[in-house]
PDB file of C-alpha atoms in Angstrom:
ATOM      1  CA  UNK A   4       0.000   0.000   0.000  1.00 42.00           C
ATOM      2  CA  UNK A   5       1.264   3.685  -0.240  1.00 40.00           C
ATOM      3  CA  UNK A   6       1.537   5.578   1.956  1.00 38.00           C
ATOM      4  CA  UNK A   7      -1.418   8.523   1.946  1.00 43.00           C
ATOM      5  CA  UNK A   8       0.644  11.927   3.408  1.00 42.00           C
ATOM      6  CA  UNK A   9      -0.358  10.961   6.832  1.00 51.00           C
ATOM      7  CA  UNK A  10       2.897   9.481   7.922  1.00 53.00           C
ATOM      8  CA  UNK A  11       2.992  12.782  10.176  1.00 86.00           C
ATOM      9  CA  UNK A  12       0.470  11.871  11.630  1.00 92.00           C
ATOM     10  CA  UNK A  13       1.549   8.088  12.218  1.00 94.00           C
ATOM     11  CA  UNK A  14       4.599   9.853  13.410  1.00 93.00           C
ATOM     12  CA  UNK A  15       3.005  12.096  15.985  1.00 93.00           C
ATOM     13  CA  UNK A  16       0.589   9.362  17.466  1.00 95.00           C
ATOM     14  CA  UNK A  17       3.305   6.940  18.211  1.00 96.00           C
ATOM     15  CA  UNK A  18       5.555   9.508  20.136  1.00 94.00           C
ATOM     16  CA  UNK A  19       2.115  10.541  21.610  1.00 94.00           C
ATOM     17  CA  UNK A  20       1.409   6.858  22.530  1.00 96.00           C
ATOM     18  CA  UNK A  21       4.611   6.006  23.702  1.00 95.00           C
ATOM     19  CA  UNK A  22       5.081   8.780  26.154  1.00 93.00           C
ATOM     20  CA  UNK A  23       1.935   7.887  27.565  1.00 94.00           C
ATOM     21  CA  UNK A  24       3.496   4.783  27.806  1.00 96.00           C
ATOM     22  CA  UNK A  25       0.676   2.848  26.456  1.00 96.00           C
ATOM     23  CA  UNK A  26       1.358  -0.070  23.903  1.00 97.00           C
ATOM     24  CA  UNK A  27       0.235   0.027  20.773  1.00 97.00           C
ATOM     25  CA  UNK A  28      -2.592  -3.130  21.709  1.00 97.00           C
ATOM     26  CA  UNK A  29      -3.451  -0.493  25.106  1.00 98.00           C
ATOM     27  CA  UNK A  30      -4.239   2.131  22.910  1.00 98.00           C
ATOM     28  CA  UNK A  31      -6.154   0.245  20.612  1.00 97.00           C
ATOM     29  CA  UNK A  32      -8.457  -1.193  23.285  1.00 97.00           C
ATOM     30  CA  UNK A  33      -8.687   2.279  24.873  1.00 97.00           C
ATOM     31  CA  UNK A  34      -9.785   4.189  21.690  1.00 97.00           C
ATOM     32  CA  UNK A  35     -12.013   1.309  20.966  1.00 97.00           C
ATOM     33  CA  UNK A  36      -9.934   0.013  17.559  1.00 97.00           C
ATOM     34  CA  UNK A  37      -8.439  -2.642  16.497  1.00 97.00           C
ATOM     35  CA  UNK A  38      -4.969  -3.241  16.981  1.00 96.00           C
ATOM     36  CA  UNK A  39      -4.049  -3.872  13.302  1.00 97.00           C
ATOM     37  CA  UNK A  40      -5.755  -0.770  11.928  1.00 97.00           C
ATOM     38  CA  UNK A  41      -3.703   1.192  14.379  1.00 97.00           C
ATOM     39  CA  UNK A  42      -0.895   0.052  13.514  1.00 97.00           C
ATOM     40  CA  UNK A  43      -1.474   1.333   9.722  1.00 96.00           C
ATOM     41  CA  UNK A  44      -2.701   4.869  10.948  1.00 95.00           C
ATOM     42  CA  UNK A  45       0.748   5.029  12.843  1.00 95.00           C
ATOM     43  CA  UNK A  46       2.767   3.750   9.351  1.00 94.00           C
ATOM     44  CA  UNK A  47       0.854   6.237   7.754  1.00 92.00           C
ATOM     45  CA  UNK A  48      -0.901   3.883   5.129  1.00 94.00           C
ATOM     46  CA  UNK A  49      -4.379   4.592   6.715  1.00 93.00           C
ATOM     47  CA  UNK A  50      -6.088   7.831   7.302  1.00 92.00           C
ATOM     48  CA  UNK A  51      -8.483   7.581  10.269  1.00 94.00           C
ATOM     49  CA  UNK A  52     -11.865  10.011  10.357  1.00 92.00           C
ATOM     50  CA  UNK A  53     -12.597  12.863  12.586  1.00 90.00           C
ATOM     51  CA  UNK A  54     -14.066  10.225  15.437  1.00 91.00           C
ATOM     52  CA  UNK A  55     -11.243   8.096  15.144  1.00 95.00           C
ATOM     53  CA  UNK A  56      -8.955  10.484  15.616  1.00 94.00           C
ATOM     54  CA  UNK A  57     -11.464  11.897  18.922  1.00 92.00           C
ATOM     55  CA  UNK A  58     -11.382   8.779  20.369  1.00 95.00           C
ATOM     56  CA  UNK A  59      -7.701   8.628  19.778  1.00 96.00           C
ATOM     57  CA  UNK A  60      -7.565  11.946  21.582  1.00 92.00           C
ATOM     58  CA  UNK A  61      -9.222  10.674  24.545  1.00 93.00           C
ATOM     59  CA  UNK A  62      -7.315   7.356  24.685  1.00 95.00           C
ATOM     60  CA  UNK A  63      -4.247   9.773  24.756  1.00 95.00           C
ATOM     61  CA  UNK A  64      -5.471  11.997  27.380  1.00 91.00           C
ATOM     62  CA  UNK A  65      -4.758  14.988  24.071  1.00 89.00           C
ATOM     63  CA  UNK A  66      -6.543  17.798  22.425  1.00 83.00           C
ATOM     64  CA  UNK A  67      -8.569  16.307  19.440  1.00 85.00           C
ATOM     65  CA  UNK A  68      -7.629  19.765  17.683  1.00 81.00           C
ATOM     66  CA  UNK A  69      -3.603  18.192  17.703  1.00 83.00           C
ATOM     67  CA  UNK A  70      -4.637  15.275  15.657  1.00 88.00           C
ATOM     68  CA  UNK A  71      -6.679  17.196  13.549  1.00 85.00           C
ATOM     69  CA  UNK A  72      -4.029  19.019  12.533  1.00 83.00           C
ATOM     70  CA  UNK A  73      -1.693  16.660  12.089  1.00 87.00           C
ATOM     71  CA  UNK A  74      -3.976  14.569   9.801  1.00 88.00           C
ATOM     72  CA  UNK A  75      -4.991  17.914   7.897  1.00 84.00           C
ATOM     73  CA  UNK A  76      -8.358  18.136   8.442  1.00 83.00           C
ATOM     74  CA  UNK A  77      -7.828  21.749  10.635  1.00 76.00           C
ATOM     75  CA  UNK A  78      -5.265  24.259   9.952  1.00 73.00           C
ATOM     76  CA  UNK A  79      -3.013  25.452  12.451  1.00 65.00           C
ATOM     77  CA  UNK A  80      -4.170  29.046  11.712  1.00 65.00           C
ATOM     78  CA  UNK A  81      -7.904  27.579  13.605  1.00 66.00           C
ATOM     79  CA  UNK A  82      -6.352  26.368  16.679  1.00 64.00           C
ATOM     80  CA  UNK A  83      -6.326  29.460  18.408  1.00 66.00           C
ATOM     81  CA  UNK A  84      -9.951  30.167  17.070  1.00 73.00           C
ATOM     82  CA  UNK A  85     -11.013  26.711  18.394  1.00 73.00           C
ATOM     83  CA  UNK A  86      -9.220  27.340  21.914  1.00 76.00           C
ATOM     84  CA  UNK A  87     -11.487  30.324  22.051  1.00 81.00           C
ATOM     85  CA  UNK A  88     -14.514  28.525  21.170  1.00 77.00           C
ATOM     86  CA  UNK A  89     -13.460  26.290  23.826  1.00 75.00           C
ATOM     87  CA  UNK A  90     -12.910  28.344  26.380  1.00 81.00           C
ATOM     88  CA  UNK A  91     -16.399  30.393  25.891  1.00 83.00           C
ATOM     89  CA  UNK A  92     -18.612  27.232  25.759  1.00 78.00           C
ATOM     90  CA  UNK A  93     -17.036  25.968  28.578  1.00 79.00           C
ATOM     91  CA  UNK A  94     -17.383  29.001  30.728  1.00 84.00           C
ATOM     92  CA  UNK A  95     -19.872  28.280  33.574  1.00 87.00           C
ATOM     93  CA  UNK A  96     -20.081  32.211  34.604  1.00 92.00           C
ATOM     94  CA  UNK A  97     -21.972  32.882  31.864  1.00 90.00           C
ATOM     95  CA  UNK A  98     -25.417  31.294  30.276  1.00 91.00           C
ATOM     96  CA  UNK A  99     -26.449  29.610  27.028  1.00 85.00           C
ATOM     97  CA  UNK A 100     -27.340  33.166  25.507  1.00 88.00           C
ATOM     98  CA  UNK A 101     -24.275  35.097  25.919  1.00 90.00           C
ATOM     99  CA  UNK A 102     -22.157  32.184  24.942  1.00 85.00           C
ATOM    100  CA  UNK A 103     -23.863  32.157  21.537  1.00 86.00           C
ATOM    101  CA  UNK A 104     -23.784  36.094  21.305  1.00 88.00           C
ATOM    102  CA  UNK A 105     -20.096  36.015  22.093  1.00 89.00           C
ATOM    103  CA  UNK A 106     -19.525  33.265  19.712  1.00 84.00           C
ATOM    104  CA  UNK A 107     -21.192  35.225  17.115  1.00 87.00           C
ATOM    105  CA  UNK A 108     -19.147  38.800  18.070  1.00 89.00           C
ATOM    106  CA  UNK A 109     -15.828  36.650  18.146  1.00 84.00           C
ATOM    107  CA  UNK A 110     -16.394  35.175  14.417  1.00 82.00           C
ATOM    108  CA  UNK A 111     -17.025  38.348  13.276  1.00 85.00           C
ATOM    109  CA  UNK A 112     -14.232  39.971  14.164  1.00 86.00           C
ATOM    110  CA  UNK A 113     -12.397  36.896  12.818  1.00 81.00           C
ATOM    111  CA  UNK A 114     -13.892  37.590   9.502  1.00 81.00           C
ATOM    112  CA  UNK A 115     -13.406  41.168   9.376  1.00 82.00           C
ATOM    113  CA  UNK A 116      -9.735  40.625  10.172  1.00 82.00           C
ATOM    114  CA  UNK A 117      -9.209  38.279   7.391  1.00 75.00           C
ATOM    115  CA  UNK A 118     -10.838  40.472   5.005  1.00 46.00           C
ATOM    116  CA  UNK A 119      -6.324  41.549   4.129  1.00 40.00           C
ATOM    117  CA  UNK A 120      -5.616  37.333   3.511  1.00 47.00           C
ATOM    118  CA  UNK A 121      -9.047  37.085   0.996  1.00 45.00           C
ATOM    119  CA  UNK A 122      -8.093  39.978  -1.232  1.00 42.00           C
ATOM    120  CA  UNK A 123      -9.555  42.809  -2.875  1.00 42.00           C
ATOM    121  CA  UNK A 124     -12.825  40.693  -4.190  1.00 42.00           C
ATOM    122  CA  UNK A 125     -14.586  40.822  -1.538  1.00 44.00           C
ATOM    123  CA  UNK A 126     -15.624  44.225   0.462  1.00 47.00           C
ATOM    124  CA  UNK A 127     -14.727  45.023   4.012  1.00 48.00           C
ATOM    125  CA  UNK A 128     -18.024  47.381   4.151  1.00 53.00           C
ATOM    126  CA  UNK A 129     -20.604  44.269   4.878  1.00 57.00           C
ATOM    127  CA  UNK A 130     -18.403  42.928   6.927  1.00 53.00           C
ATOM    128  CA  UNK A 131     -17.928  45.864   9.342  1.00 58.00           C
ATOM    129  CA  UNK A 132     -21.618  46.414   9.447  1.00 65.00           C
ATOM    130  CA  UNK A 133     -22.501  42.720  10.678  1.00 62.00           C
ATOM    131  CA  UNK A 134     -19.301  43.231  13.511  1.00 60.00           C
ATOM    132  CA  UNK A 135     -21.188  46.343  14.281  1.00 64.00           C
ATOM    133  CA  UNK A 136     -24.435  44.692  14.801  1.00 67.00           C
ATOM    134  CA  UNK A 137     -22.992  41.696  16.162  1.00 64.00           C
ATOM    135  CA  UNK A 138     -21.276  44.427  18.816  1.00 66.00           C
ATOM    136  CA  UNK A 139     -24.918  46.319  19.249  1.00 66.00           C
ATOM    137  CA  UNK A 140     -26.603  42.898  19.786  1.00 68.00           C
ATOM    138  CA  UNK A 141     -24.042  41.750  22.470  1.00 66.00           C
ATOM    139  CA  UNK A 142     -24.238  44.920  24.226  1.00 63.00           C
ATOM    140  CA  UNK A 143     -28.177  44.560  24.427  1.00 64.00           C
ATOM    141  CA  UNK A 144     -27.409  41.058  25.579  1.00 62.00           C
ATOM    142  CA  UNK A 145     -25.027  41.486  28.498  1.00 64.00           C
ATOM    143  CA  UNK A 146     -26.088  45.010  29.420  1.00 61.00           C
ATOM    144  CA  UNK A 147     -27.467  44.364  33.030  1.00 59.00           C
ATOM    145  CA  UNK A 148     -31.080  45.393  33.121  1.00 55.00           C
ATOM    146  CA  UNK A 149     -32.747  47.076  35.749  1.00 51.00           C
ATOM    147  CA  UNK A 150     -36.155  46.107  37.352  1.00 52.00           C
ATOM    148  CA  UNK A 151     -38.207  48.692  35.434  1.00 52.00           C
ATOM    149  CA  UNK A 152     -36.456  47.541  32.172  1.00 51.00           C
ATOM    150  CA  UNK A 153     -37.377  44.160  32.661  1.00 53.00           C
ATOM    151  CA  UNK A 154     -41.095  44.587  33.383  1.00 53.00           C
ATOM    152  CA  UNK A 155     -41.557  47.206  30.955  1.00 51.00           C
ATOM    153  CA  UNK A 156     -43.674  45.137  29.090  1.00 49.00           C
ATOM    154  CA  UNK A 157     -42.489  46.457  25.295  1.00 48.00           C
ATOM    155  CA  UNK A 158     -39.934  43.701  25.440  1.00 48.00           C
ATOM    156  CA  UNK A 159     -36.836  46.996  25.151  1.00 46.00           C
ATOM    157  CA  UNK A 160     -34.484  48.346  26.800  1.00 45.00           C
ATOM    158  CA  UNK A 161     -34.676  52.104  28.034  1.00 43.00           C
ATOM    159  CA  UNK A 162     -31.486  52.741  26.234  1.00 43.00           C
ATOM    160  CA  UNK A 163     -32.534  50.629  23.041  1.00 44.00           C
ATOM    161  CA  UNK A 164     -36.194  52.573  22.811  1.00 40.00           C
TER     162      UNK A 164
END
């Protein structure tokens, strides 16, 4: 068989697996695979899917996101954007709503910013105005209300009216 441009990947889960100091039939029982398939992911003649790998990951006691990248199914450049994901859906200070407004404020800003590595095709005006709403809506959002504004009854805030 050749080998299919994993063999980094192959690479990184046997140092990965070895300092665990797990053997290659551990591992496979852990991540719930067999040992011969394993065995091929780590020579680099099989590539494994997104689960595999997460089950890997867990087997390891390592970010998912490393094996991603090392099989090239996420670029480096979104590890820091995943980390951030992360970090705000795993938050327990703050509630289902603000997570998804933040999530929303935080990807726009991500697109805005890589409005310089798309080019001159595409307009920076559209996106500004949706990180400016996306800004207005999470102010609404996580703006502490006061009594009155919450039993107003028109559903608005003071400031918003």
């Amino acid at each position: 068989m050749a080998s299919l441009n994993v063999g980094n990947l192959g690479e990184y889960l046997r140092e990965q697996r070895r300092s665990a100091q797990l053997s290659l039939r551990q591992l496979a029982e852990a991540a719930g695979v067999s040992n011969p398939y394993l065995s091929q992911i780590e020579r680099g003649l099989r590539k494994p899917s997104a689960d595999i790998l997460q089950q890997l990951a867990k087997a390891l006691r390592i970010s998912a996101e490393s094996l991603y990248i090392q099989a090239g199914i996420l670029d480096e450049r979104d590890r820091d954007g995943m980390e951030v994901h992360n970090a705000i859906l795993t938050d327990p200070t703050i509630n289902e709503r603000q997570k998804q407004v933040l999530l929303q404020i935080y990807e726009s800003f991500r697109k805005e910013n890589g409005s310089a590595e798309e080019g001159p095709a595409k307009s920076a005006v559209p996106r500004k105005r949706a990180a400016k709403k996306a800004a207005k809506k999470a102010v609404a959002v996580l703006k502490p209300r006061t009594a009155a504004e919450k039993h107003d009854g028109d559903g608005e805030d003071a400031a918003t009216a």
